[in-house]
One Martini backbone bead per residue (centre of mass of N, CA, C, O) as a GRO file, in nm:
protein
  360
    1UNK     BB    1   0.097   0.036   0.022
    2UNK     BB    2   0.053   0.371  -0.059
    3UNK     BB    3   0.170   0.657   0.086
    4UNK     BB    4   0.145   0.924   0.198
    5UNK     BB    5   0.250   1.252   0.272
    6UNK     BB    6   0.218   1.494   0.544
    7UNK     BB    7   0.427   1.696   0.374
    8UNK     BB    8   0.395   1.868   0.087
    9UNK     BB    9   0.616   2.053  -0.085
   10UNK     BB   10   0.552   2.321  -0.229
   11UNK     BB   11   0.588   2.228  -0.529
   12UNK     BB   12   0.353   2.031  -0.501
   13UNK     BB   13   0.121   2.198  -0.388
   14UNK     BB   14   0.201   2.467  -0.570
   15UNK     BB   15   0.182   2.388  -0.887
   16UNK     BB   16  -0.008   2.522  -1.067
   17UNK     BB   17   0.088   2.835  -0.973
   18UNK     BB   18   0.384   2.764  -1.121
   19UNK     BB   19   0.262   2.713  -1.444
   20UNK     BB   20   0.141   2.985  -1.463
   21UNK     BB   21   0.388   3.169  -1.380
   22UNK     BB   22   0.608   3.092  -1.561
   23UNK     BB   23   0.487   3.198  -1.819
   24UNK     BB   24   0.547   3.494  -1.736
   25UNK     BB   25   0.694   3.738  -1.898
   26UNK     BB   26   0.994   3.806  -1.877
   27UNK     BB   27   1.310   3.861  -1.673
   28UNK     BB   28   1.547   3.647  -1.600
   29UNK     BB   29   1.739   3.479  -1.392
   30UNK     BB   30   1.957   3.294  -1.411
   31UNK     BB   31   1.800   2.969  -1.337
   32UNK     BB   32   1.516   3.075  -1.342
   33UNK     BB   33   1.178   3.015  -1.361
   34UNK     BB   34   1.124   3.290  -1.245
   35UNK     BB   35   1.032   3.596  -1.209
   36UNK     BB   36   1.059   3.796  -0.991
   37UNK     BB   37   0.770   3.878  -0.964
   38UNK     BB   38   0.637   3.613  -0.934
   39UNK     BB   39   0.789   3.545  -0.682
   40UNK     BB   40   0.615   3.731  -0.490
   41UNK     BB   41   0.363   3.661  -0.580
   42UNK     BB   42   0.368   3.381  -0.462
   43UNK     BB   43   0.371   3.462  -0.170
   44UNK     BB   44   0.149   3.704  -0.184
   45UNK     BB   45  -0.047   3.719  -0.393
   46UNK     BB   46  -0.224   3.882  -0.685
   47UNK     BB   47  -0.557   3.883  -0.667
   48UNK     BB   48  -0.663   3.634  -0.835
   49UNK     BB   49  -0.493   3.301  -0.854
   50UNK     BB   50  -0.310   3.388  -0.630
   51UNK     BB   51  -0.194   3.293  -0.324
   52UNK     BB   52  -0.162   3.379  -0.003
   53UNK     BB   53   0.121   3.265   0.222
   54UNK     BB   54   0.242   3.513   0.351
   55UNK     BB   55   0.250   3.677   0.630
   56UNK     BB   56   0.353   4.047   0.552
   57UNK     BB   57   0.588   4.219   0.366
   58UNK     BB   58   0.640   4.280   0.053
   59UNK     BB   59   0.926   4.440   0.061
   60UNK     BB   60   1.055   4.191   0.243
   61UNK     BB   61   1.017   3.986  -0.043
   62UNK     BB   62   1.149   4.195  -0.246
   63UNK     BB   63   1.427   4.199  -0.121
   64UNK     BB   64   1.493   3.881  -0.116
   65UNK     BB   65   1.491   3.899  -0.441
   66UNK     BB   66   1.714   4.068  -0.498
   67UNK     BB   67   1.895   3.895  -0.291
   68UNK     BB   68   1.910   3.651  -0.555
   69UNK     BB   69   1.983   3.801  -0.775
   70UNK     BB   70   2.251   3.918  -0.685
   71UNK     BB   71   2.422   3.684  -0.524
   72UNK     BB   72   2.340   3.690  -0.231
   73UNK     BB   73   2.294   3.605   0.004
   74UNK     BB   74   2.046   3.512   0.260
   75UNK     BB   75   1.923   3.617   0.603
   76UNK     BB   76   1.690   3.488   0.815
   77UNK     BB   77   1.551   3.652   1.114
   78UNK     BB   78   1.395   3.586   1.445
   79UNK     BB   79   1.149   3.487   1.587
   80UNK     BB   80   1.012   3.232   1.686
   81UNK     BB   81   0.734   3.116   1.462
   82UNK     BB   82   0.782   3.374   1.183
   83UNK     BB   83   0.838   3.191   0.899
   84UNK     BB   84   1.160   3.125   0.781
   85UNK     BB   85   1.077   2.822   0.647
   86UNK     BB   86   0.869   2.905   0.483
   87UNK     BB   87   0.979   3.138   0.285
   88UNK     BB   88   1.228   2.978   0.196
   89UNK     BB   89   1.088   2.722   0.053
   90UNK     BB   90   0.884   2.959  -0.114
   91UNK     BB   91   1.155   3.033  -0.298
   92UNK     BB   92   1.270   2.791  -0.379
   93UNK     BB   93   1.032   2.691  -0.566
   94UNK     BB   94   1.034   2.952  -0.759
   95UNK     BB   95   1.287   2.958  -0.849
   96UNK     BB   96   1.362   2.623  -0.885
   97UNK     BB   97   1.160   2.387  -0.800
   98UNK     BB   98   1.320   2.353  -0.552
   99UNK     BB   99   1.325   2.273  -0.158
  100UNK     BB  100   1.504   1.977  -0.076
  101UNK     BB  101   1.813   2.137  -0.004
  102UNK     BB  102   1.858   2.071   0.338
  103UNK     BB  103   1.996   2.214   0.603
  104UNK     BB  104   2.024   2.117   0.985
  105UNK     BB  105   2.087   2.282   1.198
  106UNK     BB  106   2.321   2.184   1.447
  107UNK     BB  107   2.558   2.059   1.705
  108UNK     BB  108   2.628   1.822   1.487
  109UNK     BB  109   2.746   1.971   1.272
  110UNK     BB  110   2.892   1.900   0.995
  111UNK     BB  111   3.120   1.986   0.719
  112UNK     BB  112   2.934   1.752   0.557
  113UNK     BB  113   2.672   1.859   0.547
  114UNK     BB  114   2.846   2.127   0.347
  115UNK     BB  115   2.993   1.951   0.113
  116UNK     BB  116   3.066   1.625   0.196
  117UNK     BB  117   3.111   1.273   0.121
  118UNK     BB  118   3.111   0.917   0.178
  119UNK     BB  119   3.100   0.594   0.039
  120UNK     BB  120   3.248   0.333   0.209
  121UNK     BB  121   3.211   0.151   0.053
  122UNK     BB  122   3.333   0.206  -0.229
  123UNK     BB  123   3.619   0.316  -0.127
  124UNK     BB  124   3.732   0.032  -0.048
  125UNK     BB  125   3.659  -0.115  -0.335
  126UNK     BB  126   3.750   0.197  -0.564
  127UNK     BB  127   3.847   0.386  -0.391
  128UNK     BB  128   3.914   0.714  -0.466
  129UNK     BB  129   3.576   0.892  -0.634
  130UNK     BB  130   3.308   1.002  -0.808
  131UNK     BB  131   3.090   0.781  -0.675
  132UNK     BB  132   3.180   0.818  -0.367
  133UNK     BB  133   3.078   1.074  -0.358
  134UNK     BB  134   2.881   1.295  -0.149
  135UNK     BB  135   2.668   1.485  -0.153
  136UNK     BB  136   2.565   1.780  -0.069
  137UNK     BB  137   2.274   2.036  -0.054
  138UNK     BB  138   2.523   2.239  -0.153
  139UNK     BB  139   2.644   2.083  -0.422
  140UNK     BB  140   2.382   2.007  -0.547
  141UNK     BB  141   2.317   2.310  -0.587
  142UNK     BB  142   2.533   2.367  -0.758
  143UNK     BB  143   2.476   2.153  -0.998
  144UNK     BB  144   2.189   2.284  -1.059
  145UNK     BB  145   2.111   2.529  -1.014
  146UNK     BB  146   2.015   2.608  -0.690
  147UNK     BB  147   1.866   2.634  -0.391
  148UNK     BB  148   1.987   2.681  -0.070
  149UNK     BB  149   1.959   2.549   0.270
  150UNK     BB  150   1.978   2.688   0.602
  151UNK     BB  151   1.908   2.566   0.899
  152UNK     BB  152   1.986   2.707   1.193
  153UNK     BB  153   2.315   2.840   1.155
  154UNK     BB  154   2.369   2.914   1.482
  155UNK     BB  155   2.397   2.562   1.557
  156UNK     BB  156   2.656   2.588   1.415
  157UNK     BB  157   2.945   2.585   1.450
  158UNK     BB  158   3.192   2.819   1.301
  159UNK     BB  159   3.377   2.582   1.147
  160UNK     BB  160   3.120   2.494   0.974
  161UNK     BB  161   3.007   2.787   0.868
  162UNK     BB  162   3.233   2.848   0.703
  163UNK     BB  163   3.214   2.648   0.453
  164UNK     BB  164   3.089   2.924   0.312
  165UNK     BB  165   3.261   3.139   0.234
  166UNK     BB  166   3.354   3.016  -0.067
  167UNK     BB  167   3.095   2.953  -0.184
  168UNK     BB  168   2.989   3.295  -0.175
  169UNK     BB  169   3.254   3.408  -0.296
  170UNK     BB  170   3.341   3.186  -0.540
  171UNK     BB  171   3.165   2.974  -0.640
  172UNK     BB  172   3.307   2.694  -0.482
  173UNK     BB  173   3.462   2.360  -0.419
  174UNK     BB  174   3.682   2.151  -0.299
  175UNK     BB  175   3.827   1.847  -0.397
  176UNK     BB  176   4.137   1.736  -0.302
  177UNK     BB  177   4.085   1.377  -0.366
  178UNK     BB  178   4.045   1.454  -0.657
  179UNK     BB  179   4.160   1.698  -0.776
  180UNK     BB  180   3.933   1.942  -0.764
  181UNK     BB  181   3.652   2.166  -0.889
  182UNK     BB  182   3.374   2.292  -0.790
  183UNK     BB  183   3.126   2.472  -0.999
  184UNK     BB  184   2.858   2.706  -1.044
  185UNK     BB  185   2.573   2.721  -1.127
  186UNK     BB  186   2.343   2.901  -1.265
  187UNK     BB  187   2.140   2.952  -0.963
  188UNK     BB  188   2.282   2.978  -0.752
  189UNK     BB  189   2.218   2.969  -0.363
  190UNK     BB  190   2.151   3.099  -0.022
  191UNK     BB  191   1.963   3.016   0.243
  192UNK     BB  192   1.933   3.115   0.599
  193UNK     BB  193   1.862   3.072   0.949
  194UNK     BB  194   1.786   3.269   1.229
  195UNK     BB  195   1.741   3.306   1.577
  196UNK     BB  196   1.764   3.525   1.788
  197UNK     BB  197   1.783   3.344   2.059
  198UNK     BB  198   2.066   3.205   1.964
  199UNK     BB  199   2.239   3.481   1.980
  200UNK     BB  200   2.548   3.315   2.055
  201UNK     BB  201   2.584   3.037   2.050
  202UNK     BB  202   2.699   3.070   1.701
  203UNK     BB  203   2.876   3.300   1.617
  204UNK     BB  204   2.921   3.477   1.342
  205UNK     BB  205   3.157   3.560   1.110
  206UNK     BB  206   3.261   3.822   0.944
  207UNK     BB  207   3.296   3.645   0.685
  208UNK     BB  208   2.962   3.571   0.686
  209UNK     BB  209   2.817   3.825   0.707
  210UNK     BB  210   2.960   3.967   0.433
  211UNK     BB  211   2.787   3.742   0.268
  212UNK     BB  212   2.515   3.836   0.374
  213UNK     BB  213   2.180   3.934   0.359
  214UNK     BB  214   1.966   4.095   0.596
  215UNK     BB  215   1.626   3.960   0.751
  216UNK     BB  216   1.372   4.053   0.952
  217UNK     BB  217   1.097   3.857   1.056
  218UNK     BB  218   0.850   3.922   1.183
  219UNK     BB  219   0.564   3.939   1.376
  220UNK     BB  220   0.260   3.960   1.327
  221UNK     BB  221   0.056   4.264   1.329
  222UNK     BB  222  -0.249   4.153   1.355
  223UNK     BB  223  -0.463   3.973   1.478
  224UNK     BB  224  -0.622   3.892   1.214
  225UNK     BB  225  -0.377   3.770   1.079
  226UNK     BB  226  -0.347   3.564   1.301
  227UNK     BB  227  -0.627   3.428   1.291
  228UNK     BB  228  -0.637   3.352   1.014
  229UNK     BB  229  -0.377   3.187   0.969
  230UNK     BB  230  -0.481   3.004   1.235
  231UNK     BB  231  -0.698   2.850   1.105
  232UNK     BB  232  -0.593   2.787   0.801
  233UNK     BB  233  -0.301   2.574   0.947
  234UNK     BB  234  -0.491   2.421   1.126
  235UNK     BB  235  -0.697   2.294   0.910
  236UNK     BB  236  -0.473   2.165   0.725
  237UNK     BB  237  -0.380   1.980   0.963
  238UNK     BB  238  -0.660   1.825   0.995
  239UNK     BB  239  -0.726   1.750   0.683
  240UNK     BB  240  -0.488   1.553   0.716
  241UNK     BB  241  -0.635   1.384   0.947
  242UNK     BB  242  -0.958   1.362   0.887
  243UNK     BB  243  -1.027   1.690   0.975
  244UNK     BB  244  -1.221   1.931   1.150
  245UNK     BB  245  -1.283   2.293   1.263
  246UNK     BB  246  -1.418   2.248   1.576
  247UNK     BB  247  -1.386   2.598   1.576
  248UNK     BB  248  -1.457   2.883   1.673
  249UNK     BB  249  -1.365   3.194   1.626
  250UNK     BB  250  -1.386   3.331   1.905
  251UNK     BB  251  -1.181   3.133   1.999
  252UNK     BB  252  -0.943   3.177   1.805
  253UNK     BB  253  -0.927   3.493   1.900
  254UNK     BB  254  -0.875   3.427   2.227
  255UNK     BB  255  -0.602   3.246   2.149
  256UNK     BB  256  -0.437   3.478   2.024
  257UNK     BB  257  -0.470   3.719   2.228
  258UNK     BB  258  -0.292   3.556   2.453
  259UNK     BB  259  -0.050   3.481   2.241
  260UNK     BB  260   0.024   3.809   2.234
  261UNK     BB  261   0.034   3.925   2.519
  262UNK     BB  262   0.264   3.735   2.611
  263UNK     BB  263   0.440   3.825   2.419
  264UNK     BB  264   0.450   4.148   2.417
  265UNK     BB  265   0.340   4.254   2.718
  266UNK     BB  266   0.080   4.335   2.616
  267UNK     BB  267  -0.250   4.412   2.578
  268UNK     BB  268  -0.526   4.512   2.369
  269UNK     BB  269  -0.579   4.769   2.612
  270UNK     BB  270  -0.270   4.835   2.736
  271UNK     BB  271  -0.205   4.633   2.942
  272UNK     BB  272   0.038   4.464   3.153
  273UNK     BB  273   0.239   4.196   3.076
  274UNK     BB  274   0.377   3.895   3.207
  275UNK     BB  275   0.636   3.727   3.055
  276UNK     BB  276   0.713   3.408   2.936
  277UNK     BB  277   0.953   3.243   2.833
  278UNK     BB  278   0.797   3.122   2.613
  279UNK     BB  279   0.726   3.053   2.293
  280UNK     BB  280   0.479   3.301   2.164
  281UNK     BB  281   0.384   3.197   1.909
  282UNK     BB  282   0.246   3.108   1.613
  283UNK     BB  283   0.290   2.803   1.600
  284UNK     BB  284   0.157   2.740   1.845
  285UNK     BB  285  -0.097   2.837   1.821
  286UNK     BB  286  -0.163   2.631   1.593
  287UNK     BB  287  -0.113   2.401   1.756
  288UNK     BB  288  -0.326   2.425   1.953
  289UNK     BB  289  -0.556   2.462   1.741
  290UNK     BB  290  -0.547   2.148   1.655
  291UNK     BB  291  -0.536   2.030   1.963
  292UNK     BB  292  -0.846   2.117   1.963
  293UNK     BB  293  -0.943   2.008   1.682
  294UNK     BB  294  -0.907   1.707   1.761
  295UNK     BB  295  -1.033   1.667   2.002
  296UNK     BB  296  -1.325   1.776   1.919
  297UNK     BB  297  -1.336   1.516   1.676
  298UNK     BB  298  -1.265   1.265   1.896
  299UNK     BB  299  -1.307   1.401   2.178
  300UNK     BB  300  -1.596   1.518   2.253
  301UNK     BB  301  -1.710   1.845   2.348
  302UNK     BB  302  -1.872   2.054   2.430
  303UNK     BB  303  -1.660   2.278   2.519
  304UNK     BB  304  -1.374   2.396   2.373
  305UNK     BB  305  -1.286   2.626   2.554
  306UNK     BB  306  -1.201   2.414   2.825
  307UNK     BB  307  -0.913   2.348   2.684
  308UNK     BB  308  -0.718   2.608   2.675
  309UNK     BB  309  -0.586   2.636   2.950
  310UNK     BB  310  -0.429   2.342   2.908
  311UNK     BB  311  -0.255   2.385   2.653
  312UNK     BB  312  -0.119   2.665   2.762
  313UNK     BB  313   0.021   2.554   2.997
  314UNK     BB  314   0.211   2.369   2.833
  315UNK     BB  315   0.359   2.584   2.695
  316UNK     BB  316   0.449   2.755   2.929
  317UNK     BB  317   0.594   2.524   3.086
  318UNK     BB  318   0.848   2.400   2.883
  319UNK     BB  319   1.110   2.639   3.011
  320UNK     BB  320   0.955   2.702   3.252
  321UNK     BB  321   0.725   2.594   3.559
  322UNK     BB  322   0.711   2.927   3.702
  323UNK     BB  323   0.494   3.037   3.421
  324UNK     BB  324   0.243   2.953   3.539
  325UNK     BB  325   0.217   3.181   3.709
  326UNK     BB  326   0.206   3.406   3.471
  327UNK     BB  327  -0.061   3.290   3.392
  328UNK     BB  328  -0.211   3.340   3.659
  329UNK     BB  329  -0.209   3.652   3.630
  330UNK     BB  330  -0.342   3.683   3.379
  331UNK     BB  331  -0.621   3.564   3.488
  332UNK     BB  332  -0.645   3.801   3.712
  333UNK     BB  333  -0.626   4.033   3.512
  334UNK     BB  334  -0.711   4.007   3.202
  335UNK     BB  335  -0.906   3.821   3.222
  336UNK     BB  336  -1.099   3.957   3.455
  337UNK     BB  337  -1.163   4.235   3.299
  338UNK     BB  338  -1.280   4.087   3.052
  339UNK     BB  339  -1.510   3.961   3.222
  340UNK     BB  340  -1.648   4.226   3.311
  341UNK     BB  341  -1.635   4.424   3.026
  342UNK     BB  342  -1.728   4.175   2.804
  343UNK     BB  343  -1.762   3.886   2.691
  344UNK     BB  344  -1.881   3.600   2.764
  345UNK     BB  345  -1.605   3.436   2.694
  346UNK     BB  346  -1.425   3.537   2.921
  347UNK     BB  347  -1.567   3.460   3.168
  348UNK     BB  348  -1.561   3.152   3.087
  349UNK     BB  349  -1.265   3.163   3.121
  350UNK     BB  350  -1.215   3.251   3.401
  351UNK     BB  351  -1.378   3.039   3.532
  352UNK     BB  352  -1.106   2.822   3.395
  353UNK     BB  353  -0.880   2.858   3.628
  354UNK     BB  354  -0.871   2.584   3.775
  355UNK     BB  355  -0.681   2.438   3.548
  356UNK     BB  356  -0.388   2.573   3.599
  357UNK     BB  357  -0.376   2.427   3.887
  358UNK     BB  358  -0.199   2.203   3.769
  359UNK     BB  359   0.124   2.045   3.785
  360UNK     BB  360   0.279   2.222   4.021
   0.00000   0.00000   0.00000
């Protein structure tokens, strides 16, 4: 039996509306499928047969297309959960038509994960060859003129971010054992992400930030974009599971509202929020929202609402488990306040106050 993948890459996902765009006449860099324009267009959406992506400003998705079509790295910085490996993805498919040459930065990435590797039966049966090499994805990328990407670069130690040094400045990589050097095709550059929180784990080199362009990709700016946003990511995600998103608006409403306020530190009324330490990012808003959505059509409750501060409470908990203080002190203060002069929602969420109290 043929197994379904649980999330297929946006060049599969959005194949319709890439192939309707390439079709699109106009001037584009060596090696791209679509005109830099119509890469905008595919992230933000042109307002009539092409669907928005990405929730942010248009200016910063036009400065990341100049800024690869210029040959230049591009680096998305930002608080996690705001979408850099989404964006990231989601050029890489329309420049290039494939997203999946990437690297997964992290504490054990060594300097072959971003160069090459051996196949070790080869190497021993046929010594040194070039049947032997195993490119890495950013190799491949070079091989292929498309674009590769690095995520969480700040996680991978500095000696192995620098192999990246020759590679952005020569668009070359030495491969010593063959005595050859490749050499990239046009089309090819490099996206790489890191979160802000990240920074300082692993500072990158000042000769690695001059080649890179630098973006920083802030947190949805309106209320209502991060509602739609969580809305239609918890849906597609249960749809995926073979379920609908059986939770009102109102409640994906109050839910998106508290994690903006513990988020920025203010309630949308101006009161003073204590931050807890975790990241109360929109991704995790959409995990809590789909794990609502999924508790309510599996495992039916009359009140869907009556899940949410369980839920809240697991992401509070995460990175410190003195941050549920913190969540109850929220609806001593905002959550009591918009109870007392707001709607009947509000009322019933400070109602479920005992809820919190678990755990500790």
């Amino acid at each position: 039996m043929s197994l379904q993948p649980q999330v297929e890459p946006a060049e599969v996902r959005h194949a319709e509306e890439l192939e309707q765009l390439a079709a699109r006449p106009g001037p584009r860099p060596p090696g791209w499928r679509l005109t830099p324009s119509a890469v905008v267009d595919f992230v933000m959406g042109d307002g009539r047969r092409v669907a928005r992506k990405f929730v942010g400003e248009r200016a910063l998705v036009e400065r990341a297309v100049v800024t690869l079509a210029g040959e230049r790295g591009l680096l998305l910085v930002g608080e996690p959960g705001t979408a850099k490996s989404m964006l990231s993805e989601l050029l890489a498919a329309a420049v290039s038509g494939a997203s999946d040459r990437v690297v997964q930065g992290t504490a054990g990435t060594t300097e072959e994960h971003l160069r090459y590797g051996w196949n070790y039966r080869l190497l021993l049966a046929e010594g040194v060859s070039g049947q032997a090499l195993v490119p890495s994805p950013i190799l491949a990328a070079m091989r292929a003129g498309s674009l590769a990407r690095v995520e969480e670069i700040t996680r991978c130690l500095p000696e192995v971010q620098d192999a990246l040094v020759s590679v952005l400045s020569e668009r070359r990589m030495a491969v010593p054992e063959l005595g050859a050097t490749e050499y990239a095709a046009q089309g090819f550059n490099v996206i790489a992400t890191a979160n802000l929180r990240d920074r300082g784990v692993s500072e990158m080199s000042a000769a690695l930030k001059r080649r890179f362009n630098f973006e920083v990709v802030p947190p949805i700016g309106t209320l209502a974009d991060e509602v739609a946003l969580v809305r239609t990511q918890a849906g597609a995600a249960l749809a995926r599971a073979g379920a609908t998103l059986e939770v009102d608006d109102a409640v994906i409403e109050a839910l998106v509202t508290t994690f903006r306020d513990l988020r920025l530190g203010t309630a949308e009324e101006g009161w003073p929020v204590e931050r807890p330490t975790a990241v109360m990012s929109t991704a995790e808003a959409v995990a809590v929202a789909g794990s609502m959505g999924l508790q309510a059509a599996y495992l039916p409750v009359p009140d869907p609402l009556s899940l949410l501060p369980g839920y809240l409470l697991g992401v509070v908990r995460k990175d410190d488990p003195d941050d549920q203080g913190k969540l109850l002190a929220y609806w001593d203060t905002t959550v009591r306040r918009r109870a007392e002069s707001g709607p009947r929602l509000w009322r019933r969420l400070y109602e479920l106050r005992d809820a919190l109290s678990g755990g500790s």
